PDB file of C-alpha atoms in Angstrom:
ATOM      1  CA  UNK A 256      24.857 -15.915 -19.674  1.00  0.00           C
ATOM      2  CA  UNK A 257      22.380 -12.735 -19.332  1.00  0.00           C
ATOM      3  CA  UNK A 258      23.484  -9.464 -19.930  1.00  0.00           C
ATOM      4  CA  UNK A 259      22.643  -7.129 -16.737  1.00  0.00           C
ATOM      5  CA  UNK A 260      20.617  -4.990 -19.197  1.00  0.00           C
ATOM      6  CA  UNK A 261      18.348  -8.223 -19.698  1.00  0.00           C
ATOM      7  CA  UNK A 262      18.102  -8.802 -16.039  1.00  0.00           C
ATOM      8  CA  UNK A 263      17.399  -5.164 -15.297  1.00  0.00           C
ATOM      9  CA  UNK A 264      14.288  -5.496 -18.346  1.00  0.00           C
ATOM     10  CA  UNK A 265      13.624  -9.069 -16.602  1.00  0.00           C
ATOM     11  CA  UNK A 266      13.652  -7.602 -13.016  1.00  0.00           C
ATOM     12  CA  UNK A 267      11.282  -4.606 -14.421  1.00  0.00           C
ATOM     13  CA  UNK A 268       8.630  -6.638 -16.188  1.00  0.00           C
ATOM     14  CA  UNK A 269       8.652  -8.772 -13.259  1.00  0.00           C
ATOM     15  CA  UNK A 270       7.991  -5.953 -10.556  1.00  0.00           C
ATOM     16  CA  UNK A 271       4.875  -4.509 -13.278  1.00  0.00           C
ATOM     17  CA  UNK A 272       3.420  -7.947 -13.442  1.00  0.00           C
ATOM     18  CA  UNK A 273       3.526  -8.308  -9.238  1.00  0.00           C
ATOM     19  CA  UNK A 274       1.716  -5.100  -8.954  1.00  0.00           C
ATOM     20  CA  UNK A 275      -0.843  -5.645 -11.910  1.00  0.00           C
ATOM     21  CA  UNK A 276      -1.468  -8.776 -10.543  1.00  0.00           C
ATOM     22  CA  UNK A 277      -3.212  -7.259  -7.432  1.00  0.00           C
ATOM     23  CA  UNK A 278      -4.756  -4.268  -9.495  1.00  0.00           C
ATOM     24  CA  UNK A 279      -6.782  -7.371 -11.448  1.00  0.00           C
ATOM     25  CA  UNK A 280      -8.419  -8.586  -8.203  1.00  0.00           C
ATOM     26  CA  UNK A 281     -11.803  -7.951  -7.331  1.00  0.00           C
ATOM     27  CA  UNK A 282     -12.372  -5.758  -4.138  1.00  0.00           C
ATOM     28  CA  UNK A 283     -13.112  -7.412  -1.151  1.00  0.00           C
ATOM     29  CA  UNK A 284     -16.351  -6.899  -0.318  1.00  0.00           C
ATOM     30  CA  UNK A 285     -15.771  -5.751   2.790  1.00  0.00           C
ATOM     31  CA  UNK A 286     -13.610  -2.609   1.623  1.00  0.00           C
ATOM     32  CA  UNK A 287     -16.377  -1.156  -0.062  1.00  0.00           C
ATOM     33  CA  UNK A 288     -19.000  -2.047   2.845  1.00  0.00           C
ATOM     34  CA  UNK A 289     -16.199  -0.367   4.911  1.00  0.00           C
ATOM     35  CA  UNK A 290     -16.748   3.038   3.069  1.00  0.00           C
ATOM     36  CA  UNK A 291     -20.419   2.933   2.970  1.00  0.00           C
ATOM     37  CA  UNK A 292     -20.462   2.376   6.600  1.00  0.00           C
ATOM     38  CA  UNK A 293     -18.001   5.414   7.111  1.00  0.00           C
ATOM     39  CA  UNK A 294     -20.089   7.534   4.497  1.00  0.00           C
ATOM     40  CA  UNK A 295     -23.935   6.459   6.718  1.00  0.00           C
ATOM     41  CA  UNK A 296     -22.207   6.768  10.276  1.00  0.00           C
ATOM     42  CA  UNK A 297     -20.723  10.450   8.635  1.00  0.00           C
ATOM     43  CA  UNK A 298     -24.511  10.908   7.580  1.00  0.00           C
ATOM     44  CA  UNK A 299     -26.019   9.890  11.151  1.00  0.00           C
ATOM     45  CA  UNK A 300     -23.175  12.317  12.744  1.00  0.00           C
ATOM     46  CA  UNK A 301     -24.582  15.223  10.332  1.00  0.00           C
ATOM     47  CA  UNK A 302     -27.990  14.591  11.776  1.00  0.00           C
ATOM     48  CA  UNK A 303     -26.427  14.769  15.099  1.00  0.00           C
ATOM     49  CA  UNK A 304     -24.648  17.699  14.522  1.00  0.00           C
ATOM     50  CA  UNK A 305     -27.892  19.497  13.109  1.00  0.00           C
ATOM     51  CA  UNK A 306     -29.784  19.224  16.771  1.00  0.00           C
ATOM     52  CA  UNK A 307     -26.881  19.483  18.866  1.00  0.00           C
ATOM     53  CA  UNK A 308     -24.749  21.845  17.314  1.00  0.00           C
ATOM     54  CA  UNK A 309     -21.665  19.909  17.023  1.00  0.00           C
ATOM     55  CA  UNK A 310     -19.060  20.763  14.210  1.00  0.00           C
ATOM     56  CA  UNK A 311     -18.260  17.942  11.826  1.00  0.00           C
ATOM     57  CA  UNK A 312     -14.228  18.497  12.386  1.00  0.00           C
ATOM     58  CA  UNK A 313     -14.513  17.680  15.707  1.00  0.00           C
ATOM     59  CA  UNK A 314     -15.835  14.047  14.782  1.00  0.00           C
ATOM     60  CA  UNK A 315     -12.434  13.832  12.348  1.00  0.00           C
ATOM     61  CA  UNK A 316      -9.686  15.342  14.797  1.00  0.00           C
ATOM     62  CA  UNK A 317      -8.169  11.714  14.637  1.00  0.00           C
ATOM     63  CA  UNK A 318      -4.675  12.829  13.009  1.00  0.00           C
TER      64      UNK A 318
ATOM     65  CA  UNK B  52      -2.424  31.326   2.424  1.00  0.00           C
ATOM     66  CA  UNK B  53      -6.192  30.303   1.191  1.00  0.00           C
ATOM     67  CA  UNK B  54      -6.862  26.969   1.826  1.00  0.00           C
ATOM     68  CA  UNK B  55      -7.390  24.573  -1.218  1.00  0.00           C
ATOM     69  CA  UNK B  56     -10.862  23.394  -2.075  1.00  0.00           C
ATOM     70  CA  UNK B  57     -12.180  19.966  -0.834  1.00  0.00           C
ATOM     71  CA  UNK B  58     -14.648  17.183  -2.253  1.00  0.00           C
ATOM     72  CA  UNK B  59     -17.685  16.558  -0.827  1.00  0.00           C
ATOM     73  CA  UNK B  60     -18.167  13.349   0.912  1.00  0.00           C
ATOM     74  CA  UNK B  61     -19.610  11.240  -2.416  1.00  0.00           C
ATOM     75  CA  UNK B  62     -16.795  12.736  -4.241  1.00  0.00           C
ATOM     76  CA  UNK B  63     -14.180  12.172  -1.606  1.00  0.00           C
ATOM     77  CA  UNK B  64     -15.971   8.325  -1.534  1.00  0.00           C
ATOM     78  CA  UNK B  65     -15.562   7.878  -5.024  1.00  0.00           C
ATOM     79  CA  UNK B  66     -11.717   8.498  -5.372  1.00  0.00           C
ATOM     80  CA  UNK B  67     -10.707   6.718  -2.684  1.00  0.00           C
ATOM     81  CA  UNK B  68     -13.047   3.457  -3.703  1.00  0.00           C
ATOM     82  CA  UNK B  69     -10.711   3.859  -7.009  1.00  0.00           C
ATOM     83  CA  UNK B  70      -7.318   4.233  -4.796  1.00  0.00           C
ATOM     84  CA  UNK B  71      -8.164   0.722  -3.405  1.00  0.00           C
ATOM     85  CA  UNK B  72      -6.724  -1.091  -5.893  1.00  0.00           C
ATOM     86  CA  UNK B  73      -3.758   0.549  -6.060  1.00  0.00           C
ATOM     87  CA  UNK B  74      -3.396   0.593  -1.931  1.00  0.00           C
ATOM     88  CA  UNK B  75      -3.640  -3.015  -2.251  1.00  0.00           C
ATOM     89  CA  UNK B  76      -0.661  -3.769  -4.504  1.00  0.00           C
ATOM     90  CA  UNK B  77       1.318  -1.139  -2.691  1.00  0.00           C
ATOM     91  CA  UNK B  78       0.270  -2.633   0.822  1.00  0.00           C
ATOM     92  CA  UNK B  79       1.056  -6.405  -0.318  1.00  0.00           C
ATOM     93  CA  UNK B  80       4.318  -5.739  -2.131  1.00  0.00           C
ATOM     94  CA  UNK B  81       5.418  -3.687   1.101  1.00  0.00           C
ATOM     95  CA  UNK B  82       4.134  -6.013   3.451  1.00  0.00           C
ATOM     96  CA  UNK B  83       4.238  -9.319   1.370  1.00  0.00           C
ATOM     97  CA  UNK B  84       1.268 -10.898   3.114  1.00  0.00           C
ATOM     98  CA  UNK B  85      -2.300 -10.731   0.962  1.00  0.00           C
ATOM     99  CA  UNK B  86      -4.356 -10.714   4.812  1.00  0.00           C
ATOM    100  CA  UNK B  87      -1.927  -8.368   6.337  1.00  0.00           C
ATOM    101  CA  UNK B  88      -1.655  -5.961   3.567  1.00  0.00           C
ATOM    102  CA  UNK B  89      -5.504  -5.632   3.210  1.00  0.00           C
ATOM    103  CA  UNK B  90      -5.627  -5.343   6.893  1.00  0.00           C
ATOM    104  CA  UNK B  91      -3.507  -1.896   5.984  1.00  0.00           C
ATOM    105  CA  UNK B  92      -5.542  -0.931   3.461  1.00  0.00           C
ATOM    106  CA  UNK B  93      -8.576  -0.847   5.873  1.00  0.00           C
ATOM    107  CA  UNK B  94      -6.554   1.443   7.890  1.00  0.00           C
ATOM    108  CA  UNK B  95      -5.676   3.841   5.504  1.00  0.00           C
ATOM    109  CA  UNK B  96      -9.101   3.699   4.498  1.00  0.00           C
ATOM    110  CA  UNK B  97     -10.445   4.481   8.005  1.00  0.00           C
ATOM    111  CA  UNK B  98      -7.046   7.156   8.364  1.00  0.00           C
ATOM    112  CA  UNK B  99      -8.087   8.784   5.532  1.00  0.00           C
ATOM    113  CA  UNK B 100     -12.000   9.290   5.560  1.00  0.00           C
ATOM    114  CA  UNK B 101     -10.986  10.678   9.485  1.00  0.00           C
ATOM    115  CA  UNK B 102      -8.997  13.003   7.812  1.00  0.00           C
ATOM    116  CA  UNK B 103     -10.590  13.954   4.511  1.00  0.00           C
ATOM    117  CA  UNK B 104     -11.076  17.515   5.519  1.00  0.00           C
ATOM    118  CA  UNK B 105      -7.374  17.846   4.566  1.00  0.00           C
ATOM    119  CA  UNK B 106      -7.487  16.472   1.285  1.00  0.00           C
ATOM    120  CA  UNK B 107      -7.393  18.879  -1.349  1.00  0.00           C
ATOM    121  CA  UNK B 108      -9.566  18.225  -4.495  1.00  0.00           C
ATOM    122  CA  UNK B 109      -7.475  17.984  -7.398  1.00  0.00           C
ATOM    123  CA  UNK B 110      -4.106  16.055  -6.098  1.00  0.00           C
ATOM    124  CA  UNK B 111      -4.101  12.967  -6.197  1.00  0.00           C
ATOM    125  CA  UNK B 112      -5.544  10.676  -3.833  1.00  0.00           C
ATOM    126  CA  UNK B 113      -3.416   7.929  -4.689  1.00  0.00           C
ATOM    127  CA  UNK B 114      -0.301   9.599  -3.726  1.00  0.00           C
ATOM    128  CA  UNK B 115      -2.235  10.909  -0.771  1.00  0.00           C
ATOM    129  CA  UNK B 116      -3.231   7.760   0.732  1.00  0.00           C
ATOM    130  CA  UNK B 117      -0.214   5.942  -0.469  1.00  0.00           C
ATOM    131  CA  UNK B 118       1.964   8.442   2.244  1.00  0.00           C
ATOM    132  CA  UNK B 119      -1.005   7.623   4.938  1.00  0.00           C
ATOM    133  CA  UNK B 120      -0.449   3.621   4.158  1.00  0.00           C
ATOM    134  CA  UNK B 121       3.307   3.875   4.328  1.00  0.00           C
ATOM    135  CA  UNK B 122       3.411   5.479   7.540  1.00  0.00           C
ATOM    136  CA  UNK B 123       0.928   3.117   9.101  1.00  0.00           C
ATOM    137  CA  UNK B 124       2.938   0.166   7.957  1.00  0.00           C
ATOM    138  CA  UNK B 125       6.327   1.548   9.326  1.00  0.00           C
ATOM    139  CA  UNK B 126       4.731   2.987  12.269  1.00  0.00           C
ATOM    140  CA  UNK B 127       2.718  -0.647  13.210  1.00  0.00           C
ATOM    141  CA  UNK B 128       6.052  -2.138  11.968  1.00  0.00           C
ATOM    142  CA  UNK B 129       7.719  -0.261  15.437  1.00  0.00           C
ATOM    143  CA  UNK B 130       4.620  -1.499  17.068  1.00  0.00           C
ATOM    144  CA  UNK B 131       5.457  -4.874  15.204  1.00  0.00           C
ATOM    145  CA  UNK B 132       1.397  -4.838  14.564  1.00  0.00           C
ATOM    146  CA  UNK B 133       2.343  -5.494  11.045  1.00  0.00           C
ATOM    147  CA  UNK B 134       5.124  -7.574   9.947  1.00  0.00           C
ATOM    148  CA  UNK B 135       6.785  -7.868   6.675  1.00  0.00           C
ATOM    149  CA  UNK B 136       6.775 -11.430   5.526  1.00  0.00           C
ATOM    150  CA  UNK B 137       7.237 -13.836   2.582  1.00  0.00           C
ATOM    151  CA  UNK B 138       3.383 -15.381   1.880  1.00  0.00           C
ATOM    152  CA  UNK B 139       3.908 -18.584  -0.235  1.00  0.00           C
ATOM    153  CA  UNK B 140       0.167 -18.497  -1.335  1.00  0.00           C
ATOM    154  CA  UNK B 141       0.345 -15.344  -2.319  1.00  0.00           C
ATOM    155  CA  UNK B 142       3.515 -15.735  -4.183  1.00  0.00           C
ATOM    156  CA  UNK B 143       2.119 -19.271  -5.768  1.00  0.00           C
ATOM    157  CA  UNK B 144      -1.178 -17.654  -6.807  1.00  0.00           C
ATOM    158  CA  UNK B 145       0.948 -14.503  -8.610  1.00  0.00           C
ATOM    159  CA  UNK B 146       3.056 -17.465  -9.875  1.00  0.00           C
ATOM    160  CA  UNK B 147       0.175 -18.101 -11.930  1.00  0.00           C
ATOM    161  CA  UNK B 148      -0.782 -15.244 -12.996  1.00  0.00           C
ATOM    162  CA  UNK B 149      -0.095 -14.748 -16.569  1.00  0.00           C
ATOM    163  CA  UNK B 150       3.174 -12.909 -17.535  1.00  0.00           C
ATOM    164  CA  UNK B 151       3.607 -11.405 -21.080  1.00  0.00           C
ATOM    165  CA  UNK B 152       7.157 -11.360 -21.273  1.00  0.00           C
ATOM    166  CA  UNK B 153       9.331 -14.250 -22.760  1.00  0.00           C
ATOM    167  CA  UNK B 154      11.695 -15.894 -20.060  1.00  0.00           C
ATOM    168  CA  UNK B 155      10.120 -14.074 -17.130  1.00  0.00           C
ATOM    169  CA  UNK B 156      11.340 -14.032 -13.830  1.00  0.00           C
ATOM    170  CA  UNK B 157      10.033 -16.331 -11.246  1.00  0.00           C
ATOM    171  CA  UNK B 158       7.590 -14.004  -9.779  1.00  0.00           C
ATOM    172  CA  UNK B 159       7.416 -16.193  -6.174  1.00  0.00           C
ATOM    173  CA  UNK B 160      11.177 -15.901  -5.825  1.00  0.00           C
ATOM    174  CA  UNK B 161      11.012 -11.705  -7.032  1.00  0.00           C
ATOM    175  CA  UNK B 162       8.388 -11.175  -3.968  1.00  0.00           C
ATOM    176  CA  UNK B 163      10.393 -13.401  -1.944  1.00  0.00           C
ATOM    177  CA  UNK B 164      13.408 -11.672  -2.932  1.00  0.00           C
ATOM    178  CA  UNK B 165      11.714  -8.286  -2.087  1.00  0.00           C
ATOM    179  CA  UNK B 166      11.433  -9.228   1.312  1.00  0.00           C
ATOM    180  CA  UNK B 167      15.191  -9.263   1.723  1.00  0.00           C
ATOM    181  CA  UNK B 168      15.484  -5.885   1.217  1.00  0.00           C
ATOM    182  CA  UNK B 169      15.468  -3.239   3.677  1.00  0.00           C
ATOM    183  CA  UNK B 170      12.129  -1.805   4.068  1.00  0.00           C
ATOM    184  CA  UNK B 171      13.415   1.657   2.817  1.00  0.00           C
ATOM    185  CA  UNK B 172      14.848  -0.006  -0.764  1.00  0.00           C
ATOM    186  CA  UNK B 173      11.905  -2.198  -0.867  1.00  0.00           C
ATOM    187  CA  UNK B 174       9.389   1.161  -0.764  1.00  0.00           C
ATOM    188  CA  UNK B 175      11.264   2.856  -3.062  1.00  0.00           C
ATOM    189  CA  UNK B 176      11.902  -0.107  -5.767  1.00  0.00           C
ATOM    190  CA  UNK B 177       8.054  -0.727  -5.298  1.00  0.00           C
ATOM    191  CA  UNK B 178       7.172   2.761  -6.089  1.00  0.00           C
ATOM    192  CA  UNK B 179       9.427   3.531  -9.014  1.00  0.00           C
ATOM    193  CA  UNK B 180       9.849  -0.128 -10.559  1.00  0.00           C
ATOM    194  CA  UNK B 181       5.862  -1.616 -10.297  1.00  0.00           C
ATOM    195  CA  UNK B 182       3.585   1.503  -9.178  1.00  0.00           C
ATOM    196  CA  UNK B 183       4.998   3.431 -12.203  1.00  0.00           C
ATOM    197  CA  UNK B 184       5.910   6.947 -10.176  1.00  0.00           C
ATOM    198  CA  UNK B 185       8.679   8.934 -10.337  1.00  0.00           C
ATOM    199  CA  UNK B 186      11.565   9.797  -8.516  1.00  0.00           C
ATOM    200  CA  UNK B 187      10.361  13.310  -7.616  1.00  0.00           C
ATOM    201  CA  UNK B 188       6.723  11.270  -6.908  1.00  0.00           C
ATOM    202  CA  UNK B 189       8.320   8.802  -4.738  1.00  0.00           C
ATOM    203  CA  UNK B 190      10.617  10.662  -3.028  1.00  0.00           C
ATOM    204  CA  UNK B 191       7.119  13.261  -1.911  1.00  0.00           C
ATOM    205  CA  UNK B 192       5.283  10.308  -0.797  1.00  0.00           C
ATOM    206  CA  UNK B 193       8.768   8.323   1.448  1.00  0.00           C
ATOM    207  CA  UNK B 194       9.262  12.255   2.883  1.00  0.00           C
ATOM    208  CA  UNK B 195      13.204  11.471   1.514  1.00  0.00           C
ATOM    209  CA  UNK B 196      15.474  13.898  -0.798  1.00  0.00           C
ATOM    210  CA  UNK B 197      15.411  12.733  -4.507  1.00  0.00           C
ATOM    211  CA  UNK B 198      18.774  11.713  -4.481  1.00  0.00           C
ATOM    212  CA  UNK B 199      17.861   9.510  -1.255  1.00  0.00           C
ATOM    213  CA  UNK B 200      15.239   8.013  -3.618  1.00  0.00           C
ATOM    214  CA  UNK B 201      17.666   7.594  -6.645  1.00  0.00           C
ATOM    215  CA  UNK B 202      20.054   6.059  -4.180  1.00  0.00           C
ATOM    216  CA  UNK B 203      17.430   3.248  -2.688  1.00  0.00           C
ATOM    217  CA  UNK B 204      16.259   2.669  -5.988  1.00  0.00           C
ATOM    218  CA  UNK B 205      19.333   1.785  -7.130  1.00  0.00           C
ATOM    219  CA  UNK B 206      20.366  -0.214  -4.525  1.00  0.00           C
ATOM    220  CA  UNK B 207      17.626  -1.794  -4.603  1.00  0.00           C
ATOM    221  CA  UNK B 208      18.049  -3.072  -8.137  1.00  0.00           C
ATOM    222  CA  UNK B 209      21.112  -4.288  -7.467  1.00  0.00           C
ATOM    223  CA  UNK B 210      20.584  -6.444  -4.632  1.00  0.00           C
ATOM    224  CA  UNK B 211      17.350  -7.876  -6.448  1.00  0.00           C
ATOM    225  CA  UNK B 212      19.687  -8.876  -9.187  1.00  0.00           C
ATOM    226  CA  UNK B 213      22.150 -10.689  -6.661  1.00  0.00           C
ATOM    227  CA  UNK B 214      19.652 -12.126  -5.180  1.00  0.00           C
ATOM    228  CA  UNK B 215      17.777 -13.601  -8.089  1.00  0.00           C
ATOM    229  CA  UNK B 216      21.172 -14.703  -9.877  1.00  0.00           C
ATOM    230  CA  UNK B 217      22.227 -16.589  -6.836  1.00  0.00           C
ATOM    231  CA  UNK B 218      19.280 -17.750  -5.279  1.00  0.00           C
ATOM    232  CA  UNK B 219      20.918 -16.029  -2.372  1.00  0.00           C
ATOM    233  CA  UNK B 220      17.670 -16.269   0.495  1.00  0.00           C
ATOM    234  CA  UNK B 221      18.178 -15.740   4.190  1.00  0.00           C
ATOM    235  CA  UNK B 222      15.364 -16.542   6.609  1.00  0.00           C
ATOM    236  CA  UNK B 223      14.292 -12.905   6.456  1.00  0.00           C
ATOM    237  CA  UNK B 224      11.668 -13.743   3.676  1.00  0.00           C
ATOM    238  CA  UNK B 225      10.330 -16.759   6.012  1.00  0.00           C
ATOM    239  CA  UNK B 226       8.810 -15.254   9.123  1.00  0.00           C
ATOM    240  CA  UNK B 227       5.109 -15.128   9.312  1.00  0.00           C
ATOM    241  CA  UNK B 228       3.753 -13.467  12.404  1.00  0.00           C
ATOM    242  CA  UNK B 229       0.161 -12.885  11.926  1.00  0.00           C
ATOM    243  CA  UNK B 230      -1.267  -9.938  13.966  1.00  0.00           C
ATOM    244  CA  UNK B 231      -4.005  -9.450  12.249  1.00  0.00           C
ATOM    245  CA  UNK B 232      -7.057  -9.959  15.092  1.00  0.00           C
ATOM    246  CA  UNK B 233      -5.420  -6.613  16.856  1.00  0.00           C
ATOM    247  CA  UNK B 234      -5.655  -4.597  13.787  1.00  0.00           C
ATOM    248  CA  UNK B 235      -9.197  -5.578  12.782  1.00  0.00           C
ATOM    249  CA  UNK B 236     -10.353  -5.092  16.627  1.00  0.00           C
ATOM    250  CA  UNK B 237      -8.957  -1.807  15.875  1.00  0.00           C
ATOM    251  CA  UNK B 238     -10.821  -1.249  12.909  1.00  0.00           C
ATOM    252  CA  UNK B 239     -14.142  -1.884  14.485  1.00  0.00           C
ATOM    253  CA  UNK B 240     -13.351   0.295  17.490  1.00  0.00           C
ATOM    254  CA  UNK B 241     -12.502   3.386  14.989  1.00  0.00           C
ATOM    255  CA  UNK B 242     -15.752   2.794  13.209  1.00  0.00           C
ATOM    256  CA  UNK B 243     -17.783   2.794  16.125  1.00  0.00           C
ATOM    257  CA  UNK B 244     -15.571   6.165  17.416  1.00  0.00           C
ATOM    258  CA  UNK B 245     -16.429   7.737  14.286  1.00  0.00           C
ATOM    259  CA  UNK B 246     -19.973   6.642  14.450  1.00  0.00           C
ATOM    260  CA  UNK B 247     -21.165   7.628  17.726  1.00  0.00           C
TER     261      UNK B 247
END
């Protein structure tokens, strides 16, 4: 029978492998193209901004 | 009060390309379904460029978007947008994954088990017991009291153990409702909001 302290080490090591697990995927693809589309439309809106005077906060008021 | 200094919008880009991975095994051992958890992820992603203004540079952006990614889950949980569910790939593919430990623990019946726990203990024992953070750490990013976080870890523990010594499953870790075409029509509708 297993002591709870092995079950507690078991339960542990378990938990660390389910999480490094993930951490060892690659990124989706479409993550990264999700940020590069966030950082051109933020580029666009700063071109925007510059002829129409709009502040870039008021694109991000979103909570 | 000054305000704290923020990263510009490569730097802000950077760090939260390197919170991804971490998002991701927060998202799918809180929400226990690969598809749905990434489908959080992009979320918190979109959440937190919107609100990157706020972000102060030296903290840590893990913690940061870990709180945003929390409350998204529990607050599309209410919505029941996202539902927390047992994913058998998921659970065979970690199965295989390799483990370093002698006699480890079934990992498809620990992520199963998870699921049987309250969403509260199952936060807090993901937190503390996988994502490495402490009490104090995991207590800022559930908004709880320490001692709330002590308490749900340790419940947590316990439960897990009962579980995994008895093979004691209800059809809580079963369910699979799969919501995910609402959240990525969401997703495109924020992008184009934020792009126009």
């Amino acid at each position: 029978m297993k002591s709870k302290d092995d079950m507690q080490q078991r339960l542990g090591l378990g938990l660390k492998n389910m999480y490094l697990s993930v951490l060892e995927e690659p990124l989706p693809d479409d993550m990264l193209a999700l940020l590069d589309q966030l950082d051109d439309a933020d580029d666009n809106g700063d071109k925007n901004d510059k002829n129409n005077g709009a502040s870039r906060s008021d694109l991000n008021d979103q909570g | 009060m000054t305000k704290g200094k923020t990263l510009s919008s490569a730097q802000f880009k950077q760090e939260l390309a390197e919170a991804i991975p971490h998002l991701r095994a927060f998202g799918r051992s809180l929400a226990g379904d690969r598809d749905v958890a990434d489908d959080l992820v992009q979320d918190t992603l979109l959440k937190a460029w919107a609100a990157r203004d706020r972000f102060i540079a030296g903290t840590s952006m893990r913690a940061w978007t870990f709180v945003i990614l929390r409350n998204t889950f529990f607050s599309s949980m209410r919505r029941k947008k996202f539902t927390g569910n047992y994913d058998e790939l998921v659970a065979e593919r970690i199965l295989s994954a390799p483990a370093s430990q002698q006699d480890p623990l079934h990992l498809a019946d620990l992520q199963r088990a998870l699921m049987e726990l309250s969403d509260d203990q199952r936060e807090a024992i993901i937190l503390v017991g996988a994502g490495g953070y402490s009490y104090e750490e995991a207590a800022e990013i559930a908004n709880c009291a320490i001692g709330t976080m002590k308490s749900r870890v340790s419940r947590a523990r316990k439960t897990l153990e009962e579980i995994l010594d008895e093979g004691r499953f209800t059809s809580a870790s079963d369910g699979h409702e799969n919501l995910t075409a609402t959240a990525l029509e969401n997703i495109i509708g924020e992008v184009a909001k934020i792009g126009s």
